[in-house]
Amino acid sequence: MTEFLTDNGAWLAGVCALLAVAYGVLTTRSLLALSPGNAEMQRISGAVQEGARAYLNRQYQIIALVGVVLAVVILFIQNVQVAVGFVIGGVLSGAAGFIGMNVSVRSNARVAEAARGGISPALNVAFRGGAITGLLVVGLALLGVAGYYFVLTTVVGASDEQAVDALIGLGFGGSLISVFARLGGGIFTKAADVGADLVGKVEAGIPEDDPRNPAVIADNVGDNVGDCAGMAADLFETYAVTVVAVMFLGVLTFSESTTVAVYPLVLGGVAIIASIIGTFAVRSRAGNVERALYQGLAVSGALAIAGFLPVTLLMADGFTLAVGAGGAGPSATELFFCAVVGVVVTALLFLITDYYTSTRFSPVKSTAAASQTGHATNIIQGLAQGLQATALPALVLVLGILVAWQIAGGGTVGIYGIGIAVVGQLSLTGLIVALDAFGPITDNAGGIAEMAELPEDVRNVTDPLDAVGNTTKAVTKGYAIGSAVLAAVVLFAAFAGELARDGVAVTFAINDPAVLMGLILGGLMVCLFSALSMSAVGRAAGGVVEEVRRQFREKPGIMEGTDTPDYATTVDIVTKAAQREMILPSLIPIVIPFIVGLVSIEALGGLLIGVIVVGFFFAVLMTAGGGAWDNAKKLIEDGAYGGKGSEAHAASVTGDTVGDPFKDTAGPAINPMIKVANIVAILIIPLII
């Protein structure tokens, strides 16, 4: 059986990946067969669809231009197989985001229509819309990695080592899409959101989704291109990069090159089957939406762990070291428990992020309470909660790394155990992306219900779904950050291992001035990247504010309901601004490591460590702090501390406006930035040794 899995594991993983794609296709057909509602609902949904497609088309044109240049560079630095892998990774990552976004923007009106029948049917439609994106992400990622590995080893005749080297290019292709999608989508969504809030809610005093606001369609478009397409690209990259990095580490560490290369692919296939089954476990009982969603996640995790055990016992029993004096590697049981550690880390990150961003707990409540004494105290408390929110996730990751490393035997072999733990963590990616895409779908559904003036009982269904969607978006960002950091640790180990394989003995010691300089440069990258991302949102939002003010000024009939706002102009303004603003910060993780690597290998190693450490703390600070500000505002809008129109509400709107680019632009975009820097370091090794 071991020989069978080794010889056929790649195509078996490909079959499982195709099942995920088939799930997406069949579910899409059944979803689109549902009623999209009345003519007005379809008109509003159509405007969102048109804006989202226009944005992504323009974004992918820019990425394609950058991609062609990088593909040529990779061809000269590496070889044609790595360059082809780069193209495959970029195309598949882009496809996952584009298809998922298209389903998301078509689901919104159908959720609003289903809400006429109550919570359960609306939840079912919204979750299925998100699950399509989630299963497509993992399906296309695993299909790309397993399929290209199979072609290289079976058709081209490449060795396992050569095939895995080429797969690094595939990971870089996904990374390129990810950093652009995360950053560009984040700039778009928060520029539209901030601009709409500042003029609509603050100056004009109209509700968030009021159709009189010229920025309301842009705001709804932004929810999809940021949270849906952006998260899809982010976790596609994390999934593909991690699987490739673990394959890479396995080939460097053990003598059973084919088995260790195929083993993570088979684990990925098992996790996909578990995720598909988990989608059917999402059922609402007594209107508890959050519990219904999380029980699907729990079922998926339990089934994945159960499937990992026989696969690991069959494939990973008896690995022998290929380095040093040889000897036995970790046992199958030890590797299985490493995978379990990854699932446990995911569960803990979920609980911690939920604690810091949910209206049920003290961090959000204290931020809302601080709003009573003004705008400044709201900002102070929100920042304090964001800083505090870094502590527990850091401890969880430290303990997860330590436990997995120790279980696998420590040393170089222990790093492989950490890699298997990350593979275990990524077993839940399909359901995680589904929970994230659930957020913009329900948010848009609520907006359509308000703009189409549907009965109040429909809003009484969409509002609770939207509230849960805000929570799931926050906790999935915590998962994305944790998985990005652990993936980066594995990538750094692969970078050091590749240097050792090429005969370059380097130790990245803190008392080496070059390493210390690299550490500082790595921290600088994160700060500069965050600053450029934040200021990009500010500039783009300024354009939205001016446009909305202009329309209110030149068309006074808008507020009276006798004139129609020009939604398309606002969407176009934000689209152009996002495309323009995303380019410079997106080049930071590509250009700076390249330049530093040409100067000093030791400095490059220090830079990677600095990016990982500083990037983690900035990402958690921004996403958790922004989530606390956002939900503090929602808590007040639900009636706490004077409710809407109070001084506390005005202060909370300011905090939410600051927190928006924190949690939806700069913070999440740090995840792919960390991984891009590490992959670039691996790819340029032929130039720097």
XYZ file of C-alpha atoms in Angstrom:
689
model
C 0.000 0.000 0.000
C 2.909 2.338 0.778
C 4.355 1.747 -2.674
C 0.950 2.317 -4.265
C 0.491 5.680 -2.521
C 4.044 6.719 -3.394
C 3.652 5.823 -7.065
C 0.116 7.185 -7.441
C -0.164 9.844 -4.744
C 0.236 12.793 -7.113
C -2.631 11.828 -9.384
C -4.787 10.729 -6.425
C -4.297 14.219 -4.963
C -5.210 15.618 -8.375
C -8.430 13.606 -8.388
C -9.357 14.980 -4.948
C -8.600 18.477 -6.219
C -10.871 17.912 -9.216
C -13.626 16.836 -6.814
C -13.330 20.232 -5.123
C -13.567 21.959 -8.506
C -16.566 19.783 -9.395
C -18.199 20.731 -6.088
C -17.705 24.385 -7.026
C -19.191 23.925 -10.506
C -22.240 21.936 -9.350
C -22.929 24.228 -6.404
C -22.637 27.260 -8.665
C -25.240 25.818 -11.022
C -27.693 25.122 -8.201
C -27.051 28.534 -6.640
C -27.590 30.474 -9.851
C -30.841 28.578 -10.431
C -32.318 30.363 -7.392
C -34.388 33.521 -7.774
C -32.322 36.754 -7.753
C -35.348 38.734 -6.580
C -37.291 41.558 -8.171
C -36.111 43.877 -10.934
C -34.709 46.487 -8.537
C -32.687 43.891 -6.629
C -31.307 42.554 -9.904
C -30.402 46.070 -11.046
C -28.458 46.786 -7.861
C -26.730 43.398 -7.911
C -25.889 43.901 -11.580
C -24.218 47.227 -10.811
C -22.061 45.540 -8.158
C -21.184 42.737 -10.579
C -20.216 45.181 -13.305
C -18.005 47.211 -10.976
C -16.268 44.139 -9.535
C -15.547 42.667 -12.965
C -14.244 45.994 -14.276
C -11.915 46.315 -11.295
C -10.511 42.784 -11.494
C -10.076 42.961 -15.277
C -8.011 46.105 -14.918
C -6.061 44.691 -11.971
C -5.186 41.484 -13.822
C -4.003 43.473 -16.852
C -1.480 45.269 -14.645
C -0.443 42.042 -12.924
C -0.014 40.368 -16.325
C 2.429 43.075 -17.418
C 4.484 42.676 -14.226
C 4.204 38.899 -14.524
C 5.609 38.801 -18.064
C 8.666 40.776 -16.947
C 9.205 38.539 -13.909
C 8.725 35.362 -15.972
C 11.527 36.472 -18.301
C 13.762 37.321 -15.332
C 13.059 33.917 -13.724
C 13.832 32.208 -17.035
C 17.339 33.684 -16.980
C 17.957 33.247 -13.241
C 16.510 29.733 -13.007
C 15.206 27.703 -15.981
C 12.174 27.220 -18.205
C 10.504 24.753 -15.810
C 10.544 27.287 -12.952
C 9.265 30.012 -15.298
C 6.408 27.770 -16.508
C 5.556 26.986 -12.878
C 5.436 30.722 -12.161
C 2.899 31.220 -14.954
C 0.782 28.257 -13.795
C 0.681 29.548 -10.222
C -0.313 33.047 -11.318
C -3.048 31.854 -13.685
C -4.607 29.442 -11.185
C -4.504 31.941 -8.321
C -6.091 34.594 -10.498
C -8.750 32.130 -11.677
C -9.655 31.153 -8.104
C -10.148 34.775 -7.098
C -11.988 35.796 -10.261
C -14.416 32.858 -10.307
C -15.060 33.087 -6.574
C -15.701 36.823 -6.786
C -18.151 36.342 -9.669
C -20.108 33.788 -7.653
C -20.039 36.060 -4.603
C -21.512 39.070 -6.424
C -24.245 36.889 -7.922
C -25.110 35.362 -4.546
C -25.938 38.614 -2.766
C -29.376 39.219 -4.316
C -30.234 35.529 -3.945
C -29.443 35.693 -0.216
C -31.661 38.768 0.155
C -34.463 36.975 -1.681
C -33.990 33.795 0.378
C -34.201 35.906 3.548
C -37.921 36.266 2.908
C -38.144 32.660 4.127
C -36.102 33.174 7.307
C -32.596 32.587 8.684
C -32.070 28.987 7.555
C -32.602 29.405 3.790
C -30.633 32.666 3.731
C -27.751 31.065 5.663
C -27.764 28.110 3.299
C -27.469 30.314 0.203
C -24.822 32.611 1.713
C -22.644 29.784 2.967
C -22.857 27.858 -0.295
C -21.768 30.990 -2.137
C -18.729 31.233 0.132
C -18.012 27.489 -0.020
C -17.679 27.682 -3.800
C -14.785 30.120 -3.415
C -13.240 28.100 -0.588
C -13.272 24.765 -2.395
C -12.055 26.351 -5.630
C -9.077 27.857 -3.798
C -7.865 24.570 -2.331
C -8.892 22.566 -5.391
C -7.019 24.724 -7.892
C -4.007 25.117 -5.585
C -3.606 21.368 -5.039
C -4.401 20.651 -8.693
C -1.654 23.029 -9.770
C 0.993 21.632 -7.421
C 0.131 17.950 -7.840
C -0.539 18.251 -11.566
C 2.686 20.076 -12.377
C 4.706 17.699 -10.191
C 3.128 14.748 -12.006
C 3.910 16.232 -15.433
C 7.498 17.040 -14.499
C 8.294 13.637 -13.016
C 6.244 11.433 -15.358
C 6.168 13.242 -18.695
C 9.312 15.403 -18.626
C 11.340 12.838 -16.672
C 12.655 15.288 -14.087
C 13.975 14.012 -10.774
C 12.022 14.688 -7.595
C 14.562 17.335 -6.658
C 14.274 19.100 -10.016
C 10.473 18.928 -9.922
C 10.254 20.444 -6.456
C 12.695 23.183 -7.456
C 10.367 24.060 -10.354
C 7.370 24.145 -8.009
C 8.974 27.060 -6.132
C 8.174 29.065 -9.253
C 4.526 28.027 -9.012
C 4.434 29.285 -5.440
C 5.910 32.605 -6.533
C 3.236 32.963 -9.228
C 0.529 32.586 -6.593
C 2.390 35.024 -4.341
C 2.521 37.712 -7.007
C -1.249 37.553 -7.513
C -1.768 37.498 -3.766
C 0.167 40.620 -2.850
C -1.437 42.637 -5.660
C -4.948 41.287 -4.964
C -4.704 41.797 -1.215
C -3.278 45.271 -1.507
C -5.264 46.529 -4.511
C -8.514 45.052 -3.237
C -7.834 46.421 0.235
C -7.201 49.923 -1.096
C -10.380 49.774 -3.186
C -12.691 48.494 -0.466
C -11.496 50.827 2.272
C -11.258 53.924 0.082
C -14.882 53.385 -0.951
C -15.977 52.522 2.595
C -14.197 55.441 4.264
C -15.338 57.902 1.599
C -18.937 56.708 1.802
C -18.950 56.920 5.608
C -17.317 60.338 5.896
C -19.772 62.059 3.567
C -22.847 59.846 3.843
C -23.010 58.933 7.533
C -21.073 61.815 9.081
C -21.906 64.817 6.872
C -25.274 63.905 5.322
C -26.545 61.802 8.235
C -27.907 58.995 6.035
C -27.657 55.226 6.725
C -24.701 53.141 5.576
C -26.424 51.497 2.591
C -28.680 54.385 1.639
C -29.127 54.401 -2.165
C -28.773 58.184 -2.162
C -25.064 57.819 -1.395
C -23.104 57.881 -4.704
C -20.385 55.709 -3.127
C -22.696 52.921 -1.938
C -22.190 50.691 -4.997
C -18.413 51.198 -4.836
C -18.576 50.175 -1.165
C -20.408 46.964 -2.066
C -17.976 46.254 -4.904
C -15.081 46.739 -2.493
C -16.422 44.123 -0.088
C -16.053 41.514 -2.829
C -12.746 42.480 -4.432
C -11.141 42.911 -1.007
C -12.564 40.228 1.265
C -13.513 37.640 -1.362
C -10.980 37.845 -4.210
C -8.241 39.165 -1.900
C -8.573 36.463 0.746
C -8.906 33.788 -1.952
C -5.604 34.846 -3.530
C -3.962 35.141 -0.094
C -4.847 31.642 1.060
C -4.313 30.104 -2.404
C -0.767 31.367 -2.111
C -0.327 30.175 1.478
C -1.687 26.738 0.590
C 0.436 26.266 -2.532
C 3.588 27.782 -1.052
C 3.384 25.729 2.137
C 2.822 22.417 0.344
C 5.720 23.162 -2.013
C 7.989 24.258 0.863
C 7.262 21.063 2.821
C 7.943 18.984 -0.298
C 11.177 20.929 -0.746
C 12.243 20.382 2.870
C 11.405 16.688 2.658
C 13.537 16.163 -0.444
C 16.441 18.032 1.209
C 16.133 16.151 4.488
C 15.248 12.520 3.701
C 16.496 9.895 1.282
C 12.993 8.684 0.244
C 12.641 11.627 -2.145
C 9.528 10.470 -4.003
C 7.600 9.481 -0.885
C 8.363 12.704 1.016
C 7.480 14.754 -2.064
C 4.104 13.043 -2.499
C 3.170 12.770 1.193
C 1.985 16.419 1.644
C -0.032 16.120 -1.578
C -1.925 13.101 -0.261
C -2.575 14.899 3.038
C -3.989 17.785 1.004
C -6.267 15.409 -0.905
C -7.602 13.924 2.336
C -8.259 17.421 3.708
C -10.263 18.361 0.599
C -12.575 15.375 1.035
C -13.014 16.354 4.695
C -13.822 19.942 3.680
C -16.450 18.858 1.157
C -18.149 16.719 3.801
C -17.850 19.571 6.313
C -19.878 21.898 4.081
C -22.913 19.649 4.536
C -22.613 19.946 8.330
C -23.483 23.655 8.241
C -27.077 23.676 9.442
C -28.757 26.383 11.494
C -30.597 25.370 14.647
C -32.687 27.876 16.589
C -31.192 30.694 14.522
C -27.628 30.279 15.884
C -25.752 31.189 12.707
C -22.268 31.330 14.219
C -22.623 27.874 15.744
C -23.880 26.469 12.443
C -20.831 27.777 10.582
C -18.314 26.645 13.162
C -19.771 23.156 13.434
C -18.991 22.697 9.746
C -15.416 23.774 10.456
C -15.187 21.410 13.426
C -16.491 18.445 11.415
C -14.010 19.184 8.647
C -11.094 19.385 11.105
C -12.051 16.155 12.866
C -12.406 14.252 9.596
C -9.099 15.622 8.319
C -7.287 14.436 11.454
C -8.947 11.017 11.149
C -7.815 10.775 7.522
C -4.265 11.916 8.268
C -3.624 8.945 10.576
C -3.804 6.041 8.083
C -2.080 8.054 5.343
C 0.790 8.955 7.666
C 1.126 5.420 9.026
C 1.304 4.054 5.497
C 3.566 6.657 3.902
C 5.745 8.190 6.621
C 6.894 5.151 8.592
C 10.647 4.769 8.303
C 12.004 7.946 6.711
C 15.811 7.953 6.756
C 17.960 11.057 6.848
C 19.791 12.052 3.705
C 22.154 14.460 5.455
C 25.112 14.029 7.774
C 25.698 10.534 9.068
C 22.238 9.348 8.131
C 19.961 7.628 10.596
C 16.235 7.404 11.207
C 13.872 10.330 10.883
C 10.699 10.934 12.907
C 8.225 8.080 13.180
C 4.845 8.099 11.477
C 3.121 8.612 14.832
C 5.286 11.639 15.561
C 4.487 13.218 12.195
C 0.782 12.568 12.713
C 0.869 14.431 16.007
C 2.704 17.291 14.275
C -0.290 17.582 11.910
C -2.640 17.569 14.917
C -0.616 20.433 16.439
C -1.390 22.492 13.323
C -5.140 21.939 13.699
C -4.977 22.830 17.406
C -3.072 26.048 16.604
C -5.811 26.991 14.148
C -8.523 26.425 16.762
C -6.690 28.547 19.329
C -6.088 31.385 16.858
C -9.805 31.348 16.052
C -10.775 31.622 19.715
C -8.264 34.381 20.451
C -9.201 36.491 17.432
C -12.887 36.061 18.229
C -12.235 37.236 21.796
C -10.511 40.438 20.660
C -12.957 41.348 17.879
C -16.395 40.112 18.997
C -18.974 42.379 20.626
C -19.476 39.699 23.301
C -16.144 40.277 25.039
C -14.348 43.019 26.967
C -11.854 44.306 24.320
C -14.639 45.555 22.050
C -16.824 46.603 24.992
C -13.987 48.645 26.514
C -13.337 50.352 23.162
C -17.031 51.215 22.893
C -17.064 52.507 26.473
C -14.019 54.686 25.755
C -16.022 56.382 22.987
C -18.144 58.097 25.650
C -15.275 60.441 26.478
C -14.422 61.374 22.920
C -12.647 60.541 19.711
C -9.144 60.522 21.200
C -9.952 58.009 23.943
C -11.603 55.723 21.377
C -8.408 55.781 19.292
C -6.202 55.209 22.351
C -8.240 52.233 23.548
C -8.448 50.679 20.081
C -4.678 50.892 19.641
C -4.157 49.444 23.106
C -6.408 46.479 22.320
C -4.611 45.884 19.025
C -1.236 45.865 20.759
C -2.508 43.593 23.505
C -4.012 41.233 20.926
C -0.524 40.292 19.688
C 0.460 38.543 22.920
C -1.659 35.388 22.937
C -1.286 34.594 19.205
C 2.474 35.001 19.568
C 2.510 32.557 22.483
C 0.341 30.084 20.563
C 2.670 30.174 17.561
C 5.762 29.874 19.755
C 4.312 26.866 21.579
C 3.092 25.341 18.308
C 6.552 25.670 16.752
C 8.222 24.305 19.891
C 5.899 21.317 20.275
C 6.006 20.321 16.595
C 9.784 20.756 16.494
C 10.279 18.654 19.627
C 7.857 15.934 18.533
C 9.711 15.543 15.229
C 13.051 15.217 16.985
C 14.499 18.729 16.981
C 17.302 20.006 14.780
C 16.847 20.105 11.015
C 14.389 17.223 11.168
C 12.297 19.176 13.657
C 11.801 21.892 11.039
C 10.139 19.280 8.840
C 7.775 18.548 11.729
C 6.862 22.240 11.801
C 6.147 21.996 8.074
C 3.764 19.064 8.616
C 2.064 21.097 11.358
C 1.450 23.890 8.848
C 0.042 21.352 6.371
C -2.318 20.248 9.144
C -3.265 23.869 9.749
C -3.993 24.368 6.059
C -6.307 21.348 6.007
C -9.048 23.792 7.009
C -8.339 26.334 4.266
C -11.433 25.459 2.199
C -13.834 26.117 5.063
C -11.855 29.154 6.239
C -12.170 30.860 2.859
C -15.859 29.910 2.813
C -16.357 31.686 6.154
C -14.506 34.743 4.883
C -16.490 34.976 1.622
C -19.671 34.552 3.690
C -18.984 38.058 5.058
C -19.151 40.146 1.850
C -22.068 38.063 0.546
C -24.206 38.793 3.609
C -23.015 42.410 3.755
C -24.087 42.940 0.144
C -27.371 41.126 0.789
C -28.191 43.561 3.589
C -27.264 46.500 1.362
C -29.508 45.241 -1.445
C -32.360 44.715 0.998
C -32.071 48.334 2.153
C -31.525 49.891 -1.276
C -34.396 47.888 -2.808
C -36.604 48.857 0.168
C -37.494 45.261 1.034
C -39.776 44.599 4.039
C -38.338 45.026 7.521
C -38.572 41.285 8.219
C -35.979 40.726 5.448
C -33.533 43.113 7.158
C -34.244 41.309 10.414
C -32.716 38.247 8.731
C -29.887 39.846 6.757
C -28.666 42.009 9.664
C -27.857 39.060 11.988
C -26.180 37.264 9.078
C -24.127 40.390 8.349
C -23.133 40.665 12.019
C -21.863 37.080 12.005
C -20.136 37.755 8.680
C -18.170 40.586 10.295
C -16.998 38.201 12.997
C -16.028 35.441 10.560
C -14.054 37.918 8.435
C -12.096 38.951 11.517
C -11.289 35.441 12.736
C -10.279 34.249 9.268
C -7.763 37.097 9.094
C -6.250 35.794 12.336
C -5.964 32.361 10.744
C -4.384 33.841 7.607
C -1.749 35.679 9.663
C -0.851 32.620 11.735
C -0.578 30.347 8.703
C 1.502 32.976 6.871
C 4.011 33.189 9.720
C 4.390 29.415 10.053
C 4.664 29.072 6.268
C 7.371 31.736 6.268
C 9.302 29.823 8.954
C 9.247 26.757 6.692
C 10.279 28.849 3.676
C 13.195 30.332 5.614
C 14.314 26.817 6.538
C 14.057 25.869 2.850
C 16.188 28.913 1.952
C 18.880 27.879 4.439
C 18.648 24.244 3.285
C 19.050 25.206 -0.371
C 22.151 27.239 0.485
C 23.601 24.243 2.352
C 22.828 21.931 -0.587
C 24.743 24.286 -2.878
C 27.747 24.187 -0.550
C 27.250 27.570 1.140
C 27.620 27.204 4.902
C 25.941 30.233 6.479
C 24.915 30.848 10.070
C 22.675 33.840 10.655
C 24.124 34.952 14.006
C 22.867 38.100 15.702
C 26.466 39.229 16.440
C 27.178 39.361 12.702
C 26.780 43.026 11.608
C 25.432 41.945 8.198
C 22.680 39.877 9.831
C 21.829 42.721 12.200
C 21.597 45.158 9.291
C 19.325 42.701 7.501
C 17.070 42.431 10.558
C 16.664 46.205 10.596
C 15.969 46.299 6.853
C 13.334 43.567 7.258
C 11.544 45.636 9.892
C 11.882 48.695 7.670
C 10.162 46.822 4.825
C 7.105 46.102 6.965
C 6.842 49.675 8.254
C 7.318 51.199 4.797
C 4.852 48.759 3.220
C 2.243 49.542 5.892
C 2.776 53.296 5.587
C 2.379 53.280 1.813
C -0.738 51.093 2.078
C -2.374 53.338 4.673
C -1.581 56.566 2.850
C -2.887 55.021 -0.393
C -6.272 54.487 1.261
C -6.261 58.053 2.542
C -5.563 59.521 -0.896
C -8.076 57.282 -2.676
C -10.737 57.985 -0.021
C -10.121 61.708 -0.484
C -11.076 61.353 -4.136
C -14.290 59.560 -3.151
C -15.148 62.257 -0.611
C -14.712 65.008 -3.196
C -16.828 63.140 -5.766
C -19.683 62.441 -3.335
C -19.659 66.037 -2.137
C -19.713 67.223 -5.757
C -22.743 65.112 -6.580
C -24.614 66.244 -3.468
C -23.764 69.842 -4.314
C -24.591 69.737 -8.038
C -27.598 67.398 -7.749
C -29.651 68.518 -4.736
C -32.430 66.220 -5.915
C -30.380 63.212 -4.780
C -31.181 63.817 -1.117
C -34.833 64.457 -1.951
C -35.096 61.251 -3.956
C -35.896 63.015 -7.221
C -32.475 62.550 -8.826
C -30.297 59.432 -9.236
C -26.670 59.348 -8.022
C -23.914 58.580 -10.514
C -22.569 55.331 -9.044
C -20.353 54.451 -12.047
C -18.160 57.543 -11.753
C -17.398 56.805 -8.116
C -16.539 53.168 -8.912
C -14.226 54.330 -11.702
C -12.462 56.833 -9.439
C -11.751 54.189 -6.790
C -10.694 51.621 -9.406
C -8.115 53.917 -10.974
C -6.821 55.042 -7.590
C -6.439 51.459 -6.296
C -4.581 50.320 -9.433
C -2.246 53.293 -9.274
C -1.556 53.107 -5.559
C -0.921 49.343 -5.290
C 2.113 49.176 -7.576
C 4.843 50.777 -5.437
C 4.177 48.932 -2.150
C 3.704 45.637 -4.036
C 7.238 45.903 -5.438
C 8.813 46.279 -1.972
C 8.977 42.525 -1.105
C 10.375 41.778 -4.573
C 12.946 44.519 -5.116
C 14.446 45.003 -1.632
C 15.288 41.299 -0.975
C 16.750 41.107 -4.498
C 19.066 44.083 -3.897
C 20.057 42.987 -0.383
C 20.755 39.433 -1.603
C 23.151 40.720 -4.242
C 25.084 42.560 -1.537
C 25.190 39.940 1.247
C 23.681 36.489 1.853
C 23.932 37.031 5.602
C 22.052 40.323 5.338
C 19.371 38.634 3.229
C 18.888 35.965 5.905
C 18.580 38.643 8.566
C 16.090 40.536 6.398
C 13.854 37.468 6.114
C 13.873 36.982 9.889
C 13.061 40.664 10.429
C 10.172 40.553 7.959
C 8.671 37.494 9.649
C 8.897 38.830 13.205
C 7.943 42.468 12.626
C 5.373 41.502 9.990
C 3.568 39.186 12.391
C 3.175 41.815 15.097
C 2.114 44.550 12.700
C -0.417 42.270 10.992
C -2.042 41.173 14.268
C -2.006 44.705 15.703
C -3.739 46.081 12.634
C -6.316 43.375 12.050
C -7.298 42.899 15.704
C -7.247 46.611 16.517
C -9.257 47.428 13.391
C -11.743 44.694 14.232
C -12.182 46.072 17.750
C -12.870 49.576 16.391
C -15.327 48.229 13.817
C -17.362 46.161 16.251
C -17.260 48.856 18.951
C -19.106 51.060 16.478
C -21.597 48.284 15.763
C -22.137 47.746 19.503
C -23.019 51.404 19.917
C -25.261 51.357 16.837
C -27.149 48.484 18.459
C -28.059 50.799 21.332
C -25.121 50.875 23.746
C -23.912 54.204 25.223
C -26.601 56.298 23.584
C -26.852 54.515 20.239
C -26.842 56.155 16.828
C -26.507 59.926 16.786
C -24.819 60.125 20.195
C -21.385 61.597 20.907
C -20.122 58.089 21.584
C -21.351 57.011 18.162
C -19.528 59.881 16.465
C -16.305 58.911 18.245
C -16.769 55.261 17.292
C -17.213 56.208 13.629
C -13.837 57.958 13.775
C -12.246 54.863 15.291
C -13.854 52.627 12.679
C -12.642 54.919 9.905
C -9.063 54.648 11.193
C -9.446 50.914 11.734
C -10.751 50.198 8.229
C -7.385 50.500 6.421
C -5.760 48.787 9.410
C -7.823 45.612 9.248
C -8.713 45.407 5.562
C -5.739 46.894 3.702
C -2.342 47.091 5.381
C -2.742 44.296 7.953
C -3.925 41.495 5.644
C -1.538 42.536 2.845
C 1.437 41.931 5.152
C 0.708 38.166 4.946
C 1.642 37.736 1.272
C 4.445 40.288 1.625
C 6.169 38.043 4.187
C 5.969 35.001 1.917
C 6.934 36.832 -1.289
C 10.164 38.046 0.333
C 11.075 34.481 1.349
C 10.285 32.992 -2.067
C 12.290 35.691 -3.848
C 15.245 34.793 -1.621
C 15.035 31.140 -2.714
C 14.684 32.016 -6.397
C 17.718 34.317 -6.506
C 20.094 31.830 -4.865
C 21.802 31.048 -8.229
C 22.698 34.751 -8.491
C 24.035 35.276 -4.977
C 26.194 32.219 -4.309
